Short mmCIF file of N, CA and C in Angstrom, two decimals:
data_model
loop_
_atom_site.label_atom_id
_atom_site.label_comp_id
_atom_site.label_asym_id
_atom_site.label_seq_id
_atom_site.Cartn_x
_atom_site.Cartn_y
_atom_site.Cartn_z
N MET A 20 55.58 88.75 87.43
CA MET A 20 56.52 88.02 88.85
C MET A 20 57.59 86.89 87.77
N LYS A 21 56.94 86.65 86.75
CA LYS A 21 57.73 85.27 86.26
C LYS A 21 58.90 86.00 85.60
N ARG A 22 58.36 87.14 84.62
CA ARG A 22 59.22 88.13 83.78
C ARG A 22 60.61 88.62 84.59
N TYR A 23 60.21 88.83 86.04
CA TYR A 23 61.38 89.32 86.93
C TYR A 23 62.10 88.43 87.19
N LEU A 24 61.81 87.28 87.45
CA LEU A 24 62.17 86.05 87.62
C LEU A 24 63.55 85.45 86.64
N LEU A 25 62.83 85.63 85.54
CA LEU A 25 63.50 85.22 84.75
C LEU A 25 64.55 85.90 84.04
N LEU A 26 64.60 87.18 84.16
CA LEU A 26 65.16 88.39 83.72
C LEU A 26 66.31 88.36 84.87
N ASN A 27 66.00 88.30 86.09
CA ASN A 27 67.18 88.20 87.51
C ASN A 27 68.05 86.90 86.75
N ILE A 28 67.25 85.88 86.74
CA ILE A 28 68.23 84.67 86.40
C ILE A 28 69.14 85.01 85.01
N LEU A 29 68.43 85.30 83.92
CA LEU A 29 69.48 85.57 82.93
C LEU A 29 70.50 86.54 83.07
N LEU A 30 70.50 87.40 83.51
CA LEU A 30 71.09 88.62 84.30
C LEU A 30 72.25 88.17 84.83
N ASN A 31 72.26 87.47 85.66
CA ASN A 31 73.03 86.39 86.82
C ASN A 31 73.88 85.59 85.98
N ILE A 32 73.38 84.94 85.01
CA ILE A 32 74.25 84.14 84.12
C ILE A 32 75.08 84.94 83.33
N LEU A 33 74.62 85.89 82.79
CA LEU A 33 75.70 86.78 82.10
C LEU A 33 76.72 87.37 82.62
N LEU A 34 76.34 87.82 83.85
CA LEU A 34 77.23 88.60 84.95
C LEU A 34 78.35 87.55 85.13
N LEU A 35 77.97 86.30 85.64
CA LEU A 35 78.84 85.61 86.38
C LEU A 35 79.37 84.36 85.38
N GLN A 36 79.22 84.52 84.19
CA GLN A 36 80.11 83.38 83.40
C GLN A 36 81.35 84.22 82.71
N GLY A 37 82.47 83.43 82.14
CA GLY A 37 83.65 84.21 81.36
C GLY A 37 84.82 83.97 82.49
N CYS A 38 85.44 84.51 82.21
CA CYS A 38 86.82 84.77 82.83
C CYS A 38 86.76 85.29 84.32
N SER A 39 85.63 86.04 84.52
CA SER A 39 85.83 87.00 85.89
C SER A 39 85.13 85.79 86.78
N ALA A 40 84.41 85.06 86.50
CA ALA A 40 83.72 84.17 87.55
C ALA A 40 84.93 82.98 87.69
N VAL A 41 85.43 82.29 86.78
CA VAL A 41 86.19 81.38 86.91
C VAL A 41 87.62 81.79 87.79
N LYS A 42 88.15 83.35 87.48
CA LYS A 42 89.13 83.81 88.08
C LYS A 42 88.89 83.96 89.67
N PHE A 43 87.62 84.33 90.14
CA PHE A 43 87.15 84.47 91.67
C PHE A 43 87.00 82.93 92.04
N TRP A 44 86.42 82.07 91.71
CA TRP A 44 86.25 80.77 92.11
C TRP A 44 87.70 80.32 92.29
N ASN A 45 88.61 80.41 91.48
CA ASN A 45 89.82 79.89 91.39
C ASN A 45 90.86 80.56 92.85
N GLY A 46 90.48 81.35 93.18
CA GLY A 46 91.46 82.43 94.20
C GLY A 46 92.19 83.42 93.40
N TYR A 47 91.81 83.71 92.06
CA TYR A 47 93.08 84.69 91.40
C TYR A 47 93.12 85.86 91.78
N TYR A 48 92.01 86.49 92.50
CA TYR A 48 92.20 87.73 93.05
C TYR A 48 92.78 88.00 94.50
N SER A 49 92.70 86.59 95.07
CA SER A 49 93.55 86.66 96.35
C SER A 49 95.08 86.86 96.22
N VAL A 50 95.22 85.65 95.14
CA VAL A 50 96.62 85.42 94.69
C VAL A 50 97.11 86.75 94.22
N GLN A 51 96.52 87.22 93.27
CA GLN A 51 96.86 88.78 92.60
C GLN A 51 97.19 89.47 93.89
N SER A 52 96.53 89.65 95.08
CA SER A 52 96.54 90.89 96.28
C SER A 52 97.60 90.39 96.79
N ALA A 53 98.08 89.21 96.78
CA ALA A 53 98.90 88.64 97.95
C ALA A 53 100.33 88.90 97.19
N HIS A 54 100.52 88.75 95.89
CA HIS A 54 101.70 89.22 94.91
C HIS A 54 102.04 90.80 94.91
N ARG A 55 101.06 91.45 95.04
CA ARG A 55 101.06 93.16 95.18
C ARG A 55 101.73 93.60 96.57
N GLU A 56 101.25 92.47 97.48
CA GLU A 56 101.43 92.72 98.91
C GLU A 56 103.15 92.68 99.07
N ALA A 57 103.40 91.66 98.61
CA ALA A 57 104.88 91.00 98.44
C ALA A 57 106.07 91.91 97.52
N GLU A 58 105.33 92.30 96.45
CA GLU A 58 106.16 93.60 95.59
C GLU A 58 106.42 94.77 96.39
N LYS A 59 105.20 95.33 97.15
CA LYS A 59 105.58 96.26 98.11
C LYS A 59 106.22 96.22 99.01
N LYS A 60 106.43 95.28 99.68
CA LYS A 60 107.54 94.75 100.82
C LYS A 60 109.07 94.77 100.07
N ARG A 61 109.00 93.97 98.85
CA ARG A 61 110.31 93.89 98.43
C ARG A 61 110.84 95.35 97.82
N LYS A 62 109.89 96.29 97.06
CA LYS A 62 110.27 97.77 97.08
C LYS A 62 110.91 98.46 98.20
N ILE A 63 110.27 98.43 99.40
CA ILE A 63 110.53 98.91 100.33
C ILE A 63 111.82 98.50 100.97
N TYR A 64 112.02 97.07 100.98
CA TYR A 64 113.27 96.87 101.47
C TYR A 64 114.21 97.17 100.64
N TYR A 65 114.40 97.43 99.12
CA TYR A 65 115.68 97.73 98.17
C TYR A 65 115.56 99.12 98.49
N ASP A 66 114.54 100.10 98.75
CA ASP A 66 114.64 101.20 98.98
C ASP A 66 115.36 101.98 99.98
N LYS A 67 115.06 100.98 101.00
CA LYS A 67 115.68 101.52 102.28
C LYS A 67 117.50 101.25 102.37
N GLU A 68 117.83 100.78 101.50
CA GLU A 68 119.35 100.56 101.28
C GLU A 68 120.06 101.87 100.75
N ALA A 69 121.15 102.11 101.61
CA ALA A 69 121.90 102.83 101.19
C ALA A 69 122.44 102.92 99.62
N PRO A 70 122.96 104.03 99.33
CA PRO A 70 123.71 104.24 97.86
C PRO A 70 124.83 103.13 97.61
N GLU A 71 125.61 102.91 98.73
CA GLU A 71 126.96 102.19 98.60
C GLU A 71 126.32 100.68 98.28
N GLN A 72 125.51 100.32 99.61
CA GLN A 72 124.99 98.88 99.50
C GLN A 72 124.08 98.81 97.86
N LYS A 73 123.59 99.34 97.39
CA LYS A 73 123.04 99.34 96.14
C LYS A 73 124.33 98.99 95.17
N GLU A 74 125.07 99.96 95.24
CA GLU A 74 126.25 99.70 94.40
C GLU A 74 127.09 98.42 94.57
N LEU A 75 127.28 98.17 95.93
CA LEU A 75 127.48 96.74 96.17
C LEU A 75 126.80 95.76 95.45
N ARG A 76 125.47 95.92 95.53
CA ARG A 76 124.64 94.88 95.21
C ARG A 76 124.88 94.42 93.68
N LYS A 77 124.92 95.93 93.06
CA LYS A 77 125.12 95.54 91.64
C LYS A 77 126.28 94.75 91.14
N LYS A 78 127.36 95.19 91.81
CA LYS A 78 128.72 94.53 91.53
C LYS A 78 128.69 92.84 91.67
N ASN A 79 128.10 92.68 93.13
CA ASN A 79 128.05 91.40 93.58
C ASN A 79 126.86 90.30 92.58
N ARG A 80 126.07 91.14 92.02
CA ARG A 80 125.07 90.60 90.77
C ARG A 80 125.86 89.72 89.93
N LEU A 81 126.38 90.73 89.45
CA LEU A 81 127.32 90.60 88.12
C LEU A 81 128.25 89.04 88.60
N ILE A 82 128.72 89.48 89.34
CA ILE A 82 130.03 88.38 89.89
C ILE A 82 129.07 87.13 90.17
N CYS A 83 127.81 87.27 90.82
CA CYS A 83 127.50 85.79 91.38
C CYS A 83 126.48 85.45 90.12
N ARG A 84 125.81 86.13 89.36
CA ARG A 84 125.50 85.61 87.94
C ARG A 84 126.50 84.62 87.00
N GLU A 85 127.70 85.34 86.91
CA GLU A 85 128.66 84.96 86.18
C GLU A 85 129.03 83.37 86.66
N LEU A 86 129.30 83.39 88.04
CA LEU A 86 129.59 82.34 88.99
C LEU A 86 128.62 81.07 88.54
N ALA A 87 127.12 81.50 88.79
CA ALA A 87 126.17 80.69 88.67
C ALA A 87 125.72 80.14 87.12
N ASN A 88 126.10 81.06 86.51
CA ASN A 88 126.07 80.83 84.92
C ASN A 88 127.15 79.72 84.40
N LYS A 89 128.34 79.46 84.98
CA LYS A 89 128.89 79.00 84.31
C LYS A 89 128.77 77.36 84.28
N ILE A 90 129.48 76.76 83.17
CA ILE A 90 129.01 75.40 82.72
C ILE A 90 129.20 74.53 83.76
N GLU A 91 130.09 74.51 84.54
CA GLU A 91 130.86 73.47 85.56
C GLU A 91 129.86 73.72 86.78
N ASN A 92 129.26 75.00 86.88
CA ASN A 92 128.23 74.82 88.00
C ASN A 92 126.82 74.69 87.93
N ARG A 93 126.27 74.69 86.59
CA ARG A 93 125.23 74.34 86.22
C ARG A 93 124.30 72.79 86.69
N ILE A 94 123.13 72.98 86.97
CA ILE A 94 122.25 71.91 87.37
C ILE A 94 122.19 71.00 86.43
N PRO A 95 122.26 69.66 85.96
CA PRO A 95 121.67 69.13 85.06
C PRO A 95 120.39 68.66 85.04
N GLU A 96 119.77 68.88 84.01
CA GLU A 96 118.26 68.76 84.57
C GLU A 96 117.59 68.12 83.16
N LYS A 97 116.71 66.97 82.99
CA LYS A 97 116.05 66.62 81.87
C LYS A 97 115.60 67.30 81.03
N GLY A 98 116.11 67.24 79.51
CA GLY A 98 115.39 68.33 78.75
C GLY A 98 116.50 69.60 78.30
N PHE A 99 117.37 69.45 79.13
CA PHE A 99 118.45 70.76 78.88
C PHE A 99 120.04 70.47 78.97
N PRO A 100 120.42 70.03 77.79
CA PRO A 100 121.72 69.79 77.68
C PRO A 100 122.75 70.19 78.29
N ASN A 101 122.61 71.56 78.57
CA ASN A 101 123.75 72.09 78.96
C ASN A 101 123.24 72.56 80.39
N GLY A 102 122.31 72.05 80.91
CA GLY A 102 122.08 72.35 82.50
C GLY A 102 121.51 73.51 82.43
N VAL A 103 120.79 73.86 83.60
CA VAL A 103 120.10 75.01 84.10
C VAL A 103 120.84 75.90 84.82
N TRP A 104 120.47 77.16 85.06
CA TRP A 104 121.23 78.05 85.93
C TRP A 104 121.27 77.97 87.37
N ASN A 105 122.30 77.70 88.17
CA ASN A 105 122.37 77.39 89.79
C ASN A 105 121.92 78.56 90.58
N GLU A 106 120.28 78.52 90.92
CA GLU A 106 120.22 79.45 91.75
C GLU A 106 120.25 79.30 93.27
N ARG A 107 120.56 78.06 93.81
CA ARG A 107 121.14 78.06 95.44
C ARG A 107 122.36 78.59 95.25
N LEU A 108 123.34 78.35 94.15
CA LEU A 108 124.52 79.11 94.29
C LEU A 108 124.76 80.66 94.19
N PHE A 109 123.91 80.83 93.46
CA PHE A 109 123.64 82.38 93.23
C PHE A 109 122.92 83.29 94.76
N VAL A 110 122.11 82.59 95.39
CA VAL A 110 121.63 82.78 96.53
C VAL A 110 122.62 82.87 97.66
N HIS A 111 123.32 81.86 97.42
CA HIS A 111 124.62 81.59 98.65
C HIS A 111 125.37 82.72 98.55
N CYS A 112 125.99 82.99 97.27
CA CYS A 112 127.00 83.70 96.88
C CYS A 112 126.44 85.24 97.37
N MET A 113 125.24 85.41 96.83
CA MET A 113 124.53 87.08 97.41
C MET A 113 124.91 87.20 98.75
N LYS A 114 124.64 85.88 99.64
CA LYS A 114 124.61 86.20 100.95
C LYS A 114 126.14 86.14 101.38
N GLU A 115 126.82 85.42 101.26
CA GLU A 115 128.30 85.42 101.24
C GLU A 115 128.84 86.62 101.08
N ARG A 116 128.54 87.61 100.27
CA ARG A 116 129.22 88.87 100.11
C ARG A 116 128.45 89.89 100.77
N GLY A 117 127.22 89.56 101.40
CA GLY A 117 126.78 90.73 102.28
C GLY A 117 125.52 91.60 101.73
N THR A 118 125.23 90.90 100.88
CA THR A 118 123.88 91.96 100.14
C THR A 118 123.05 90.35 99.62
N PRO A 119 122.40 90.14 100.84
CA PRO A 119 121.18 89.06 100.58
C PRO A 119 120.13 89.62 99.68
N GLU A 120 119.26 88.55 98.86
CA GLU A 120 118.45 89.10 98.43
C GLU A 120 117.12 88.75 98.84
N PHE A 121 116.20 89.74 98.80
CA PHE A 121 114.70 89.53 99.48
C PHE A 121 114.12 88.58 99.63
#
């Protein structure tokens, strides 16, 4: 009886140690499944677009990226002497041009 109990405890320790137990405890798997779900919704959103809309989105991305990356539009941030890319300007530009991001 003691042998089986000891063997059972030892087996449980071996199975539950390491990364898998930590990931399970920290909610890694639930976050991972939520991310997969969001990616599916994003893919469905972009796949439903008409070819003309996809082409317009490509053109708008180029224009809005260039606008958000300009030195005068960058956001000053500590540790980045040239500033960082302006995400809010990019999102606003895409919405304004009729192709909002997911």
